[in-house]
Amino acid sequence: MSDEKEVKVALDPEVAPSDSSLPVDSAAERRLLRKCDIHVIPILFVIYLISFLDRINIGNARIEGLEKDLRMRGSDYNVALLIFFVPYILLEVPSNLLLKKLAPSTWLSVIMFCWGIITMCQGFVTSHAGLVVCRFLLGVFEAGVFPGCIYLISMYYKRHEFLKRYTAFFCSGLVAGAFGGLFAFALAKMRGIRGYNGWRWIFIIEGLLTIVLSFGAKWLIPDWPETAKFLNPDEKALLARRLDDDGANARMDRLGSKTVFRILGDWKIWVGILMYIGISTSGYATAFFIPTILREFGYTSAQAQVQTIPVYVVCTALTLFTAWASDRVRHRYGFTIFGVVVATIGYVILLAQGGLSPGVKYMAVFFVLSGVYVVQPATIVWLSNNMGGHYKRAFSSAMQIGLGNIGGIIGSTIFLTKEAPRYRTGYGTALGLLLFCGLMCTVFFFGLSAENRKRDRGERDHRLQRDQREVDNLGDDHPRFRFAT
């Protein structure tokens, strides 16, 4: 009976956390982490892989005849890309609030089924208007995937265990880029079957795959730690204690007007959004346009599809290594600047590409994508590391990714057909926003460092004099919380 009571105390956000002075069984911790790694990361990896594949396959469809068959001209392709981000940006915060109320297994599997249907529908459209409608609806149903997965993963791991796990999850997007090119190459061979061109089969088969996988996802996606079926009561208690110790009383489990104002008034969230806008412009621009860019280097459509694969393989390896190293040394800022420098080298080469061989320009694509994908997951995890409490993380992840995807809108419009193959506007804008991301990372780093010093000097201890109920809901404003730099 006493054991059951201890578990309830550890998990109930209204009850004070358990005594952290008691020793923790390190072997039990390792077993718990292995269990979480097995049950949390792989299924979310697959879901985001499918999500990203269904989002960027339009780039593969483009070079297989999409624009010609739908009689698209000028900026029609850019409009089809851009419209996706309108609902995607607006619906991410509402989606995470629904995720907080519902079981993640239910919500994520339902929206997965819905976006699978929309992906299939893209294979049957007969006009540019029909494609635009489908892209809008795809944005509606994919809006909750990325922030929801981040939110869910963050509830299972300590802050300096998070980046390498999150990056393993995020690399599903890189695998999607590599696999997408290979898969599209194979599916395009179906051209002529039932009178459909190859690009239609890319959408139809990939959408059907999503629908099928959504049924199994319902039973494989984990729910919140306190209700997770793969954890026994002792493991739930240990998990709650570890996270509580790591957060140093940073709890925000009640949502009221004061809580909302505290969240919206947090400078860290807004700087995190600006970091993500800067880097996501390059992330989306390269994902949507890399097959087109490679074709402009002189490769055939089939070669361009296949040539994307080595780029994404190298990006995946470098991204995983830097994530491991960042967690190992418990530092974020230096790694984000490293990625910015690497991508900058690539953009400079592409901007000065006149007279350069296709091989050198292809190498520059490696630099750009490698640098971008080192920075992109780091900015998301870095902000999440510095958010305390359930609601704070729910809001911050959705706001950063939602508003940060303004970068997706920018990335969708900067590669202009009339500027091919030099794409000065595309490369120049992406480079400028990449450097802006580096500037915001610098602001974030020095701001966090200054706040940590103030807390070390006791300059925030006056917050402990407030009503106890408010103190228990301060989140990362709690004086004992220290920020990750």
CSV table of N, CA, C and O in Angstrom, one decimal, residues 415-460:
chain,number,residue,atom,x,y,z
A,415,PHE,N,13.2,30.5,-54.5
A,415,PHE,CA,13.9,29.8,-55.6
A,415,PHE,C,13.0,30.1,-56.8
A,415,PHE,O,12.0,29.3,-57.1
A,416,LEU,N,13.3,31.1,-57.6
A,416,LEU,CA,12.5,31.5,-58.7
A,416,LEU,C,12.9,30.8,-60.0
A,416,LEU,O,14.1,30.8,-60.4
A,417,THR,N,11.9,30.3,-60.8
A,417,THR,CA,12.2,29.6,-62.0
A,417,THR,C,13.0,30.4,-63.0
A,417,THR,O,13.9,29.9,-63.6
A,418,LYS,N,12.7,31.7,-63.0
A,418,LYS,CA,13.3,32.6,-64.0
A,418,LYS,C,14.8,32.8,-63.7
A,418,LYS,O,15.6,33.3,-64.6
A,419,GLU,N,15.3,32.5,-62.5
A,419,GLU,CA,16.7,32.7,-62.1
A,419,GLU,C,17.5,31.4,-62.2
A,419,GLU,O,18.7,31.4,-61.9
A,420,ALA,N,16.9,30.3,-62.7
A,420,ALA,CA,17.6,29.1,-62.9
A,420,ALA,C,18.8,29.3,-63.9
A,420,ALA,O,18.6,30.0,-64.9
A,421,PRO,N,19.9,28.7,-63.7
A,421,PRO,CA,20.3,27.8,-62.6
A,421,PRO,C,21.1,28.5,-61.5
A,421,PRO,O,21.5,27.8,-60.6
A,422,ARG,N,21.2,29.8,-61.5
A,422,ARG,CA,22.0,30.5,-60.5
A,422,ARG,C,21.3,30.7,-59.2
A,422,ARG,O,21.9,30.7,-58.1
A,423,TYR,N,20.0,31.0,-59.3
A,423,TYR,CA,19.1,31.1,-58.1
A,423,TYR,C,19.7,32.1,-57.1
A,423,TYR,O,19.8,31.8,-55.9
A,424,ARG,N,20.1,33.3,-57.5
A,424,ARG,CA,20.8,34.2,-56.6
A,424,ARG,C,19.8,34.6,-55.4
A,424,ARG,O,20.3,34.8,-54.3
A,425,THR,N,18.6,34.9,-55.8
A,425,THR,CA,17.6,35.2,-54.7
A,425,THR,C,17.5,34.1,-53.7
A,425,THR,O,17.5,34.4,-52.4
A,426,GLY,N,17.4,32.9,-54.1
A,426,GLY,CA,17.3,31.7,-53.2
A,426,GLY,C,18.5,31.6,-52.3
A,426,GLY,O,18.3,31.5,-51.1
A,427,TYR,N,19.7,31.5,-52.9
A,427,TYR,CA,20.9,31.3,-52.1
A,427,TYR,C,21.2,32.5,-51.2
A,427,TYR,O,21.6,32.3,-50.1
A,428,GLY,N,21.0,33.7,-51.8
A,428,GLY,CA,21.3,34.9,-51.0
A,428,GLY,C,20.4,35.1,-49.8
A,428,GLY,O,20.9,35.4,-48.7
A,429,THR,N,19.1,34.9,-50.0
A,429,THR,CA,18.1,35.0,-48.9
A,429,THR,C,18.4,33.9,-47.8
A,429,THR,O,18.4,34.2,-46.6
A,430,ALA,N,18.6,32.7,-48.3
A,430,ALA,CA,18.9,31.6,-47.3
A,430,ALA,C,20.1,31.9,-46.5
A,430,ALA,O,20.2,31.6,-45.3
A,431,LEU,N,21.2,32.4,-47.2
A,431,LEU,CA,22.4,32.7,-46.5
A,431,LEU,C,22.2,33.8,-45.4
A,431,LEU,O,22.7,33.7,-44.3
A,432,GLY,N,21.5,34.9,-45.8
A,432,GLY,CA,21.2,36.0,-44.9
A,432,GLY,C,20.5,35.5,-43.7
A,432,GLY,O,20.8,35.9,-42.5
A,433,LEU,N,19.4,34.7,-43.9
A,433,LEU,CA,18.7,34.2,-42.7
A,433,LEU,C,19.5,33.2,-41.9
A,433,LEU,O,19.2,33.0,-40.7
A,434,LEU,N,20.4,32.4,-42.5
A,434,LEU,CA,21.2,31.5,-41.8
A,434,LEU,C,22.1,32.3,-40.8
A,434,LEU,O,22.3,31.9,-39.7
A,435,LEU,N,22.7,33.4,-41.3
A,435,LEU,CA,23.5,34.3,-40.5
A,435,LEU,C,22.7,34.9,-39.4
A,435,LEU,O,23.1,35.1,-38.2
A,436,PHE,N,21.4,35.2,-39.7
A,436,PHE,CA,20.5,35.8,-38.7
A,436,PHE,C,20.3,34.8,-37.6
A,436,PHE,O,20.2,35.1,-36.4
A,437,CYS,N,20.1,33.5,-38.0
A,437,CYS,CA,20.0,32.4,-37.0
A,437,CYS,C,21.2,32.4,-36.0
A,437,CYS,O,21.0,32.2,-34.8
A,438,GLY,N,22.4,32.5,-36.6
A,438,GLY,CA,23.6,32.5,-35.8
A,438,GLY,C,23.6,33.7,-34.8
A,438,GLY,O,24.0,33.5,-33.7
A,439,LEU,N,23.1,34.8,-35.3
A,439,LEU,CA,23.0,36.0,-34.4
A,439,LEU,C,22.1,35.7,-33.2
A,439,LEU,O,22.4,36.0,-32.1
A,440,MET,N,20.9,35.1,-33.5
A,440,MET,CA,19.9,34.9,-32.5
A,440,MET,C,20.4,33.8,-31.5
A,440,MET,O,20.1,33.8,-30.3
A,441,CYS,N,21.2,32.8,-32.0
A,441,CYS,CA,21.8,31.8,-31.1
A,441,CYS,C,22.7,32.5,-30.1
A,441,CYS,O,22.8,32.1,-28.9
A,442,THR,N,23.5,33.5,-30.6
A,442,THR,CA,24.4,34.3,-29.8
A,442,THR,C,23.6,35.0,-28.7
A,442,THR,O,24.0,35.1,-27.5
A,443,VAL,N,22.6,35.7,-29.1
A,443,VAL,CA,21.7,36.4,-28.1
A,443,VAL,C,21.2,35.5,-27.1
A,443,VAL,O,21.2,35.8,-25.9
A,444,PHE,N,20.7,34.3,-27.5
A,444,PHE,CA,20.2,33.3,-26.6
A,444,PHE,C,21.2,32.9,-25.6
A,444,PHE,O,21.0,32.8,-24.4
A,445,PHE,N,22.4,32.6,-26.1
A,445,PHE,CA,23.5,32.1,-25.2
A,445,PHE,C,23.9,33.1,-24.2
A,445,PHE,O,23.9,32.8,-23.0
A,446,PHE,N,24.1,34.3,-24.6
A,446,PHE,CA,24.5,35.3,-23.6
A,446,PHE,C,23.4,35.7,-22.6
A,446,PHE,O,23.6,36.0,-21.5
A,447,GLY,N,22.1,35.7,-23.1
A,447,GLY,CA,21.0,36.0,-22.3
A,447,GLY,C,20.8,34.9,-21.2
A,447,GLY,O,20.6,35.2,-20.0
A,448,LEU,N,20.9,33.6,-21.6
A,448,LEU,CA,20.8,32.5,-20.6
A,448,LEU,C,22.0,32.6,-19.6
A,448,LEU,O,21.8,32.3,-18.4
A,449,SER,N,23.2,32.8,-20.1
A,449,SER,CA,24.3,32.9,-19.2
A,449,SER,C,24.2,34.0,-18.1
A,449,SER,O,24.5,33.8,-17.0
A,450,ALA,N,23.7,35.2,-18.6
A,450,ALA,CA,23.5,36.3,-17.7
A,450,ALA,C,22.4,35.9,-16.6
A,450,ALA,O,22.6,36.3,-15.4
A,451,GLU,N,21.3,35.3,-17.0
A,451,GLU,CA,20.3,34.9,-16.1
A,451,GLU,C,20.8,33.9,-15.1
A,451,GLU,O,20.4,33.9,-13.9
A,452,ASN,N,21.6,32.9,-15.5
A,452,ASN,CA,22.1,32.0,-14.6
A,452,ASN,C,23.0,32.6,-13.5
A,452,ASN,O,22.9,32.3,-12.3
A,453,ARG,N,23.8,33.6,-13.9
A,453,ARG,CA,24.6,34.4,-12.9
A,453,ARG,C,23.7,35.1,-11.9
A,453,ARG,O,24.0,35.2,-10.7
A,454,LYS,N,22.6,35.7,-12.4
A,454,LYS,CA,21.7,36.4,-11.5
A,454,LYS,C,21.1,35.4,-10.5
A,454,LYS,O,21.0,35.8,-9.3
A,455,ARG,N,20.8,34.2,-10.9
A,455,ARG,CA,20.2,33.3,-10.0
A,455,ARG,C,21.2,32.7,-9.0
A,455,ARG,O,20.9,32.5,-7.9
A,456,ASP,N,22.5,32.6,-9.5
A,456,ASP,CA,23.5,32.2,-8.6
A,456,ASP,C,23.8,33.2,-7.5
A,456,ASP,O,24.1,32.9,-6.3
A,457,ARG,N,23.5,34.5,-7.8
A,457,ARG,CA,23.7,35.6,-6.8
A,457,ARG,C,22.5,35.8,-5.9
A,457,ARG,O,22.5,36.6,-5.1
A,458,GLY,N,21.4,35.0,-6.2
A,458,GLY,CA,20.2,35.1,-5.4
A,458,GLY,C,19.3,36.2,-5.8
A,458,GLY,O,18.4,36.6,-5.1
A,459,GLU,N,19.5,36.8,-7.0
A,459,GLU,CA,18.7,38.0,-7.4
A,459,GLU,C,17.3,37.6,-7.9
A,459,GLU,O,16.5,38.5,-8.1
A,460,ARG,N,16.9,36.3,-7.9
A,460,ARG,CA,15.6,35.9,-8.3
A,460,ARG,C,14.9,35.2,-7.1
A,460,ARG,O,13.8,34.7,-7.2
